[in-house]
Amino acid sequence: MQTKENIVIFSETSGILQDVYVKEGQHVSKGQLLAKIDDGGLEQQVSQSEIQLALTKTTFERQKRLWDQKIGSEIQYLQAKSTFEAQEQAVNQLKTQLAKAAITAPFSGVIDDIITEQGSVVSPGQSQLMRIVNLKNMYIETEVPENYIKSVVEGKDVKVEFPILGTSVDTKIRQASNFINPANRTFKVEVAVPNKDENIKPNLTAKLKINDYTSENALLIPLSIISENANGEQYIYVISNKNDKGEATVNRAIIETGKSQNDVIEVLSGIENGTEIIKEGARSVRDGQTVKVIKY
């Protein structure tokens, strides 16, 4: 079991982890403030820079109006414009740096673990602050042998069983890879797993049953009663001409088989629904033999 929204939040700036506003197990929304790192006076620098930006903007706007009226020199206009744009860029850079001090939720989910305690010194790219997990967007990724590439496709029904929970869910394949792994001749499929109650956790063991074939009127017989002749034809023994005494004739029926599962196989042709077949003793009878049918 996996989820695409399971990440550890790292610090993007240096400083002291000043405040932690959440606790483990708490549900949070995307964009919610989770923690704050001491900005070391950066907020004051932003305020001062914004005052300077306002001055350079006013100077530029006045110089532009004069230049539009052909008053003053072009160099004065270009210098005012350059000063304003440079100050604007400087303010934006400071604001970007300041924003890194505020830790916000990248998506809605649950705070799974508070890794760094309040008051600790953190550094960018190295300090793990907390883990956030969204259990509503769960999925399973598994590998399927290449001989199923035509039948195991996007949209196929899947039953996912969770032995530990004693539950199962019905879902579908949402993605089937187009790449065959040359090492083991398999391709990957991704199965979405609904998790409304959030009782399914990442890395939980699951068992998948993928419906690669469906036949509404399949005729199934035990695999153990099928034999093969010298021509490679498969056959079973059926009974016919049953009389009132329960006596019947054994006949060999050449059959064509299809898909198999566990200990049964589908019969595509050779017998019809309702045909009585010999199961017990199928290996010890012969074609044309008379037998007595006993019902248990």
GROMACS .gro file of N, CA and C in nm, residues 100-210:
model
  333
  100LYS      N    1   0.987   3.139   0.350
  100LYS     CA    2   1.043   3.009   0.385
  100LYS      C    3   1.043   2.985   0.535
  101ALA      N    4   1.028   3.093   0.612
  101ALA     CA    5   1.024   3.079   0.758
  101ALA      C    6   0.888   3.030   0.806
  102ALA      N    7   0.786   3.041   0.721
  102ALA     CA    8   0.652   2.994   0.756
  102ALA      C    9   0.630   2.858   0.690
  103ILE      N   10   0.613   2.755   0.770
  103ILE     CA   11   0.593   2.618   0.721
  103ILE      C   12   0.444   2.593   0.704
  104THR      N   13   0.401   2.568   0.582
  104THR     CA   14   0.260   2.545   0.556
  104THR      C   15   0.237   2.405   0.498
  105ALA      N   16   0.115   2.357   0.510
  105ALA     CA   17   0.081   2.223   0.462
  105ALA      C   18   0.073   2.222   0.309
  106PRO      N   19   0.148   2.135   0.242
  106PRO     CA   20   0.144   2.129   0.095
  106PRO      C   21   0.016   2.066   0.042
  107PHE      N   22  -0.054   1.991   0.127
  107PHE     CA   23  -0.182   1.930   0.091
  107PHE      C   24  -0.258   1.899   0.220
  108SER      N   25  -0.384   1.869   0.207
  108SER     CA   26  -0.465   1.832   0.324
  108SER      C   27  -0.428   1.690   0.367
  109GLY      N   28  -0.420   1.669   0.497
  109GLY     CA   29  -0.384   1.537   0.547
  109GLY      C   30  -0.375   1.534   0.699
  110VAL      N   31  -0.296   1.441   0.749
  110VAL     CA   32  -0.278   1.422   0.893
  110VAL      C   33  -0.131   1.436   0.929
  111ILE      N   34  -0.101   1.507   1.037
  111ILE     CA   35   0.035   1.517   1.087
  111ILE      C   36   0.070   1.384   1.153
  112ASP      N   37   0.152   1.306   1.086
  112ASP     CA   38   0.184   1.172   1.134
  112ASP      C   39   0.295   1.172   1.238
  113ASP      N   40   0.388   1.267   1.226
  113ASP     CA   41   0.502   1.267   1.317
  113ASP      C   42   0.563   1.407   1.325
  114ILE      N   43   0.586   1.455   1.447
  114ILE     CA   44   0.661   1.579   1.468
  114ILE      C   45   0.805   1.537   1.493
  115ILE      N   46   0.892   1.561   1.397
  115ILE     CA   47   1.028   1.510   1.403
  115ILE      C   48   1.121   1.603   1.481
  116THR      N   49   1.108   1.734   1.459
  116THR     CA   50   1.193   1.832   1.526
  116THR      C   51   1.109   1.910   1.626
  117GLU      N   52   1.157   1.918   1.751
  117GLU     CA   53   1.083   1.985   1.856
  117GLU      C   54   1.102   2.136   1.849
  118GLN      N   55   1.003   2.207   1.902
  118GLN     CA   56   1.009   2.352   1.908
  118GLN      C   57   1.133   2.397   1.986
  119GLY      N   58   1.201   2.499   1.935
  119GLY     CA   59   1.321   2.550   2.000
  119GLY      C   60   1.450   2.495   1.943
  120SER      N   61   1.441   2.398   1.855
  120SER     CA   62   1.560   2.337   1.794
  120SER      C   63   1.613   2.426   1.683
  121VAL      N   64   1.743   2.418   1.661
  121VAL     CA   65   1.807   2.489   1.551
  121VAL      C   66   1.793   2.405   1.424
  122VAL      N   67   1.749   2.466   1.316
  122VAL     CA   68   1.729   2.393   1.192
  122VAL      C   69   1.811   2.457   1.081
  123SER      N   70   1.836   2.379   0.977
  123SER     CA   71   1.912   2.428   0.862
  123SER      C   72   1.846   2.380   0.734
  124PRO      N   73   1.860   2.453   0.625
  124PRO     CA   74   1.790   2.419   0.500
  124PRO      C   75   1.838   2.288   0.439
  125GLY      N   76   1.740   2.206   0.398
  125GLY     CA   77   1.770   2.081   0.328
  125GLY      C   78   1.819   1.969   0.415
  126GLN      N   79   1.838   1.993   0.545
  126GLN     CA   80   1.892   1.890   0.634
  126GLN      C   81   1.798   1.857   0.750
  127SER      N   82   1.727   1.956   0.799
  127SER     CA   83   1.642   1.935   0.917
  127SER      C   84   1.503   1.889   0.876
  128GLN      N   85   1.466   1.769   0.921
  128GLN     CA   86   1.331   1.716   0.898
  128GLN      C   87   1.239   1.770   1.008
  129LEU      N   88   1.134   1.838   0.967
  129LEU     CA   89   1.047   1.902   1.065
  129LEU      C   90   0.931   1.811   1.107
  130MET      N   91   0.858   1.759   1.009
  130MET     CA   92   0.742   1.675   1.039
  130MET      C   93   0.701   1.596   0.916
  131ARG      N   94   0.623   1.490   0.939
  131ARG     CA   95   0.569   1.410   0.829
  131ARG      C   96   0.418   1.434   0.819
  132ILE      N   97   0.371   1.455   0.696
  132ILE     CA   98   0.228   1.472   0.671
  132ILE      C   99   0.182   1.366   0.571
  133VAL      N  100   0.070   1.304   0.600
  133VAL     CA  101   0.019   1.193   0.519
  133VAL      C  102  -0.128   1.217   0.487
  134ASN      N  103  -0.165   1.191   0.361
  134ASN     CA  104  -0.306   1.193   0.321
  134ASN      C  105  -0.346   1.050   0.289
  135LEU      N  106  -0.431   0.991   0.373
  135LEU     CA  107  -0.470   0.850   0.357
  135LEU      C  108  -0.588   0.831   0.263
  136LYS      N  109  -0.640   0.938   0.206
  136LYS     CA  110  -0.756   0.924   0.117
  136LYS      C  111  -0.715   0.892  -0.026
  137ASN      N  112  -0.590   0.915  -0.060
  137ASN     CA  113  -0.543   0.892  -0.197
  137ASN      C  114  -0.447   0.773  -0.199
  138MET      N  115  -0.496   0.657  -0.158
  138MET     CA  116  -0.414   0.537  -0.148
  138MET      C  117  -0.414   0.461  -0.282
  139TYR      N  118  -0.307   0.386  -0.303
  139TYR     CA  119  -0.300   0.304  -0.424
  139TYR      C  120  -0.204   0.188  -0.402
  140ILE      N  121  -0.214   0.088  -0.489
  140ILE     CA  122  -0.124  -0.027  -0.486
  140ILE      C  123  -0.056  -0.035  -0.622
  141GLU      N  124   0.073  -0.055  -0.619
  141GLU     CA  125   0.149  -0.076  -0.742
  141GLU      C  126   0.206  -0.217  -0.739
  142THR      N  127   0.178  -0.294  -0.841
  142THR     CA  128   0.225  -0.432  -0.845
  142THR      C  129   0.273  -0.466  -0.986
  143GLU      N  130   0.341  -0.580  -0.997
  143GLU     CA  131   0.392  -0.623  -1.126
  143GLU      C  132   0.315  -0.746  -1.173
  144VAL      N  133   0.282  -0.747  -1.302
  144VAL     CA  134   0.201  -0.854  -1.361
  144VAL      C  135   0.281  -0.917  -1.475
  145PRO      N  136   0.281  -1.052  -1.486
  145PRO     CA  137   0.353  -1.117  -1.597
  145PRO      C  138   0.307  -1.066  -1.733
  146GLU      N  139   0.400  -1.060  -1.829
  146GLU     CA  140   0.373  -0.998  -1.959
  146GLU      C  141   0.266  -1.071  -2.040
  147ASN      N  142   0.241  -1.199  -2.012
  147ASN     CA  143   0.140  -1.270  -2.090
  147ASN      C  144  -0.003  -1.221  -2.060
  148TYR      N  145  -0.017  -1.134  -1.960
  148TYR     CA  146  -0.148  -1.077  -1.929
  148TYR      C  147  -0.163  -0.936  -1.984
  149ILE      N  148  -0.071  -0.891  -2.068
  149ILE     CA  149  -0.069  -0.751  -2.110
  149ILE      C  150  -0.193  -0.712  -2.190
  150LYS      N  151  -0.257  -0.807  -2.258
  150LYS     CA  152  -0.378  -0.776  -2.335
  150LYS      C  153  -0.504  -0.776  -2.249
  151SER      N  154  -0.503  -0.852  -2.141
  151SER     CA  155  -0.624  -0.866  -2.060
  151SER      C  156  -0.623  -0.781  -1.933
  152VAL      N  157  -0.505  -0.751  -1.880
  152VAL     CA  158  -0.497  -0.667  -1.761
  152VAL      C  159  -0.469  -0.524  -1.806
  153VAL      N  160  -0.576  -0.447  -1.822
  153VAL     CA  161  -0.567  -0.311  -1.876
  153VAL      C  162  -0.641  -0.214  -1.786
  154GLU      N  163  -0.626  -0.088  -1.817
  154GLU     CA  164  -0.693   0.017  -1.740
  154GLU      C  165  -0.845  -0.006  -1.739
  155GLY      N  166  -0.903   0.006  -1.618
  155GLY     CA  167  -1.048  -0.011  -1.604
  155GLY      C  168  -1.091  -0.149  -1.562
  156LYS      N  169  -1.000  -0.247  -1.560
  156LYS     CA  170  -1.035  -0.383  -1.519
  156LYS      C  171  -1.071  -0.387  -1.370
  157ASP      N  172  -1.168  -0.472  -1.336
  157ASP     CA  173  -1.211  -0.486  -1.197
  157ASP      C  174  -1.105  -0.557  -1.115
  158VAL      N  175  -1.089  -0.510  -0.991
  158VAL     CA  176  -0.991  -0.568  -0.898
  158VAL      C  177  -1.056  -0.578  -0.760
  159LYS      N  178  -1.034  -0.690  -0.693
  159LYS     CA  179  -1.073  -0.703  -0.553
  159LYS      C  180  -0.945  -0.702  -0.470
  160VAL      N  181  -0.937  -0.609  -0.376
  160VAL     CA  182  -0.820  -0.595  -0.289
  160VAL      C  183  -0.857  -0.647  -0.151
  161GLU      N  184  -0.785  -0.747  -0.105
  161GLU     CA  185  -0.810  -0.806   0.027
  161GLU      C  186  -0.699  -0.766   0.124
  162PHE      N  187  -0.739  -0.735   0.246
  162PHE     CA  188  -0.645  -0.699   0.352
  162PHE      C  189  -0.657  -0.803   0.464
  163PRO      N  190  -0.570  -0.905   0.463
  163PRO     CA  191  -0.580  -1.014   0.561
  163PRO      C  192  -0.577  -0.967   0.706
  164ILE      N  193  -0.494  -0.868   0.736
  164ILE     CA  194  -0.481  -0.822   0.874
  164ILE      C  195  -0.610  -0.753   0.920
  165LEU      N  196  -0.674  -0.679   0.831
  165LEU     CA  197  -0.797  -0.609   0.867
  165LEU      C  198  -0.920  -0.697   0.853
  166GLY      N  199  -0.906  -0.806   0.776
  166GLY     CA  200  -1.020  -0.894   0.753
  166GLY      C  201  -1.125  -0.830   0.664
  167THR      N  202  -1.082  -0.738   0.577
  167THR     CA  203  -1.176  -0.668   0.489
  167THR      C  204  -1.125  -0.672   0.345
  168SER      N  205  -1.211  -0.631   0.254
  168SER     CA  206  -1.174  -0.622   0.114
  168SER      C  207  -1.249  -0.506   0.051
  169VAL      N  208  -1.195  -0.453  -0.058
  169VAL     CA  209  -1.261  -0.345  -0.132
  169VAL      C  210  -1.260  -0.378  -0.280
  170ASP      N  211  -1.363  -0.334  -0.350
  170ASP     CA  212  -1.371  -0.351  -0.495
  170ASP      C  213  -1.328  -0.221  -0.562
  171THR      N  214  -1.238  -0.231  -0.657
  171THR     CA  215  -1.186  -0.113  -0.723
  171THR      C  216  -1.149  -0.149  -0.867
  172LYS      N  217  -1.072  -0.063  -0.932
  172LYS     CA  218  -1.033  -0.086  -1.071
  172LYS      C  219  -0.887  -0.048  -1.094
  173ILE      N  220  -0.830  -0.100  -1.201
  173ILE     CA  221  -0.695  -0.060  -1.242
  173ILE      C  222  -0.704   0.080  -1.301
  174ARG      N  223  -0.626   0.174  -1.248
  174ARG     CA  224  -0.631   0.310  -1.301
  174ARG      C  225  -0.514   0.340  -1.395
  175GLN      N  226  -0.414   0.254  -1.395
  175GLN     CA  227  -0.303   0.273  -1.488
  175GLN      C  228  -0.231   0.142  -1.511
  176ALA      N  229  -0.199   0.112  -1.636
  176ALA     CA  230  -0.121  -0.006  -1.673
  176ALA      C  231  -0.001   0.041  -1.755
  177SER      N  232   0.117   0.002  -1.712
  177SER     CA  233   0.240   0.048  -1.778
  177SER      C  234   0.253  -0.008  -1.919
  178ASN      N  235   0.318   0.068  -2.005
  178ASN     CA  236   0.347   0.023  -2.141
  178ASN      C  237   0.489  -0.031  -2.153
  179PHE      N  238   0.558  -0.038  -2.041
  179PHE     CA  239   0.698  -0.082  -2.041
  179PHE      C  240   0.709  -0.221  -1.980
  180ILE      N  241   0.776  -0.312  -2.051
  180ILE     CA  242   0.802  -0.447  -2.001
  180ILE      C  243   0.941  -0.449  -1.937
  181ASN      N  244   0.947  -0.489  -1.811
  181ASN     CA  245   1.075  -0.499  -1.742
  181ASN      C  246   1.153  -0.617  -1.800
  182PRO      N  247   1.267  -0.594  -1.865
  182PRO     CA  248   1.340  -0.704  -1.929
  182PRO      C  249   1.401  -0.802  -1.828
  183ALA      N  250   1.414  -0.760  -1.703
  183ALA     CA  251   1.476  -0.846  -1.602
  183ALA      C  252   1.383  -0.960  -1.560
  184ASN      N  253   1.251  -0.929  -1.547
  184ASN     CA  254   1.159  -1.034  -1.502
  184ASN      C  255   1.036  -1.049  -1.591
  185ARG      N  256   1.035  -0.978  -1.706
  185ARG     CA  257   0.926  -0.988  -1.805
  185ARG      C  258   0.791  -0.957  -1.742
  186THR      N  259   0.783  -0.847  -1.667
  186THR     CA  260   0.658  -0.803  -1.607
  186THR      C  261   0.633  -0.657  -1.642
  187PHE      N  262   0.509  -0.613  -1.622
  187PHE     CA  263   0.475  -0.472  -1.637
  187PHE      C  264   0.398  -0.428  -1.512
  188LYS      N  265   0.406  -0.300  -1.483
  188LYS     CA  266   0.344  -0.248  -1.361
  188LYS      C  267   0.200  -0.204  -1.384
  189VAL      N  268   0.119  -0.227  -1.283
  189VAL     CA  269  -0.017  -0.174  -1.283
  189VAL      C  270  -0.039  -0.099  -1.152
  190GLU      N  271  -0.122   0.002  -1.158
  190GLU     CA  272  -0.154   0.082  -1.040
  190GLU      C  273  -0.303   0.073  -1.013
  191VAL      N  274  -0.337   0.040  -0.889
  191VAL     CA  275  -0.476   0.019  -0.851
  191VAL      C  276  -0.513   0.119  -0.742
  192ALA      N  277  -0.615   0.200  -0.769
  192ALA     CA  278  -0.663   0.296  -0.669
  192ALA      C  279  -0.736   0.221  -0.558
  193VAL      N  280  -0.716   0.266  -0.433
  193VAL     CA  281  -0.779   0.200  -0.318
  193VAL      C  282  -0.859   0.303  -0.239
  194PRO      N  283  -0.993   0.297  -0.244
  194PRO     CA  284  -1.075   0.389  -0.163
  194PRO      C  285  -1.046   0.368  -0.015
  195ASN      N  286  -1.037   0.477   0.059
  195ASN     CA  287  -1.002   0.467   0.202
  195ASN      C  288  -1.078   0.572   0.281
  196LYS      N  289  -1.210   0.564   0.271
  196LYS     CA  290  -1.296   0.663   0.334
  196LYS      C  291  -1.277   0.669   0.485
  197ASP      N  292  -1.263   0.552   0.548
  197ASP     CA  293  -1.249   0.546   0.694
  197ASP      C  294  -1.105   0.563   0.741
  198GLU      N  295  -1.011   0.570   0.646
  198GLU     CA  296  -0.869   0.589   0.675
  198GLU      C  297  -0.811   0.480   0.765
  199ASN      N  298  -0.866   0.358   0.754
  199ASN     CA  299  -0.811   0.246   0.831
  199ASN      C  300  -0.704   0.170   0.755
  200ILE      N  301  -0.686   0.201   0.627
  200ILE     CA  302  -0.582   0.139   0.545
  200ILE      C  303  -0.459   0.229   0.550
  201LYS      N  304  -0.346   0.171   0.592
  201LYS     CA  305  -0.225   0.249   0.614
  201LYS      C  306  -0.119   0.217   0.508
  202PRO      N  307  -0.025   0.311   0.484
  202PRO     CA  308   0.087   0.284   0.392
  202PRO      C  309   0.166   0.162   0.436
  203ASN      N  310   0.209   0.082   0.338
  203ASN     CA  311   0.289  -0.040   0.358
  203ASN      C  312   0.211  -0.156   0.419
  204LEU      N  313   0.078  -0.144   0.427
  204LEU     CA  314  -0.005  -0.254   0.474
  204LEU      C  315  -0.007  -0.365   0.369
  205THR      N  316   0.000  -0.490   0.414
  205THR     CA  317   0.000  -0.604   0.323
  205THR      C  318  -0.139  -0.621   0.260
  206ALA      N  319  -0.140  -0.640   0.129
  206ALA     CA  320  -0.266  -0.656   0.056
  206ALA      C  321  -0.254  -0.768  -0.047
  207LYS      N  322  -0.367  -0.828  -0.082
  207LYS     CA  323  -0.372  -0.933  -0.183
  207LYS      C  324  -0.468  -0.889  -0.293
  208LEU      N  325  -0.420  -0.893  -0.418
  208LEU     CA  326  -0.501  -0.846  -0.531
  208LEU      C  327  -0.556  -0.964  -0.611
  209LYS      N  328  -0.682  -0.952  -0.649
  209LYS     CA  329  -0.746  -1.045  -0.741
  209LYS      C  330  -0.794  -0.964  -0.861
  210ILE      N  331  -0.720  -0.976  -0.972
  210ILE     CA  332  -0.751  -0.898  -1.092
  210ILE      C  333  -0.834  -0.982  -1.188
   0.00000   0.00000   0.00000
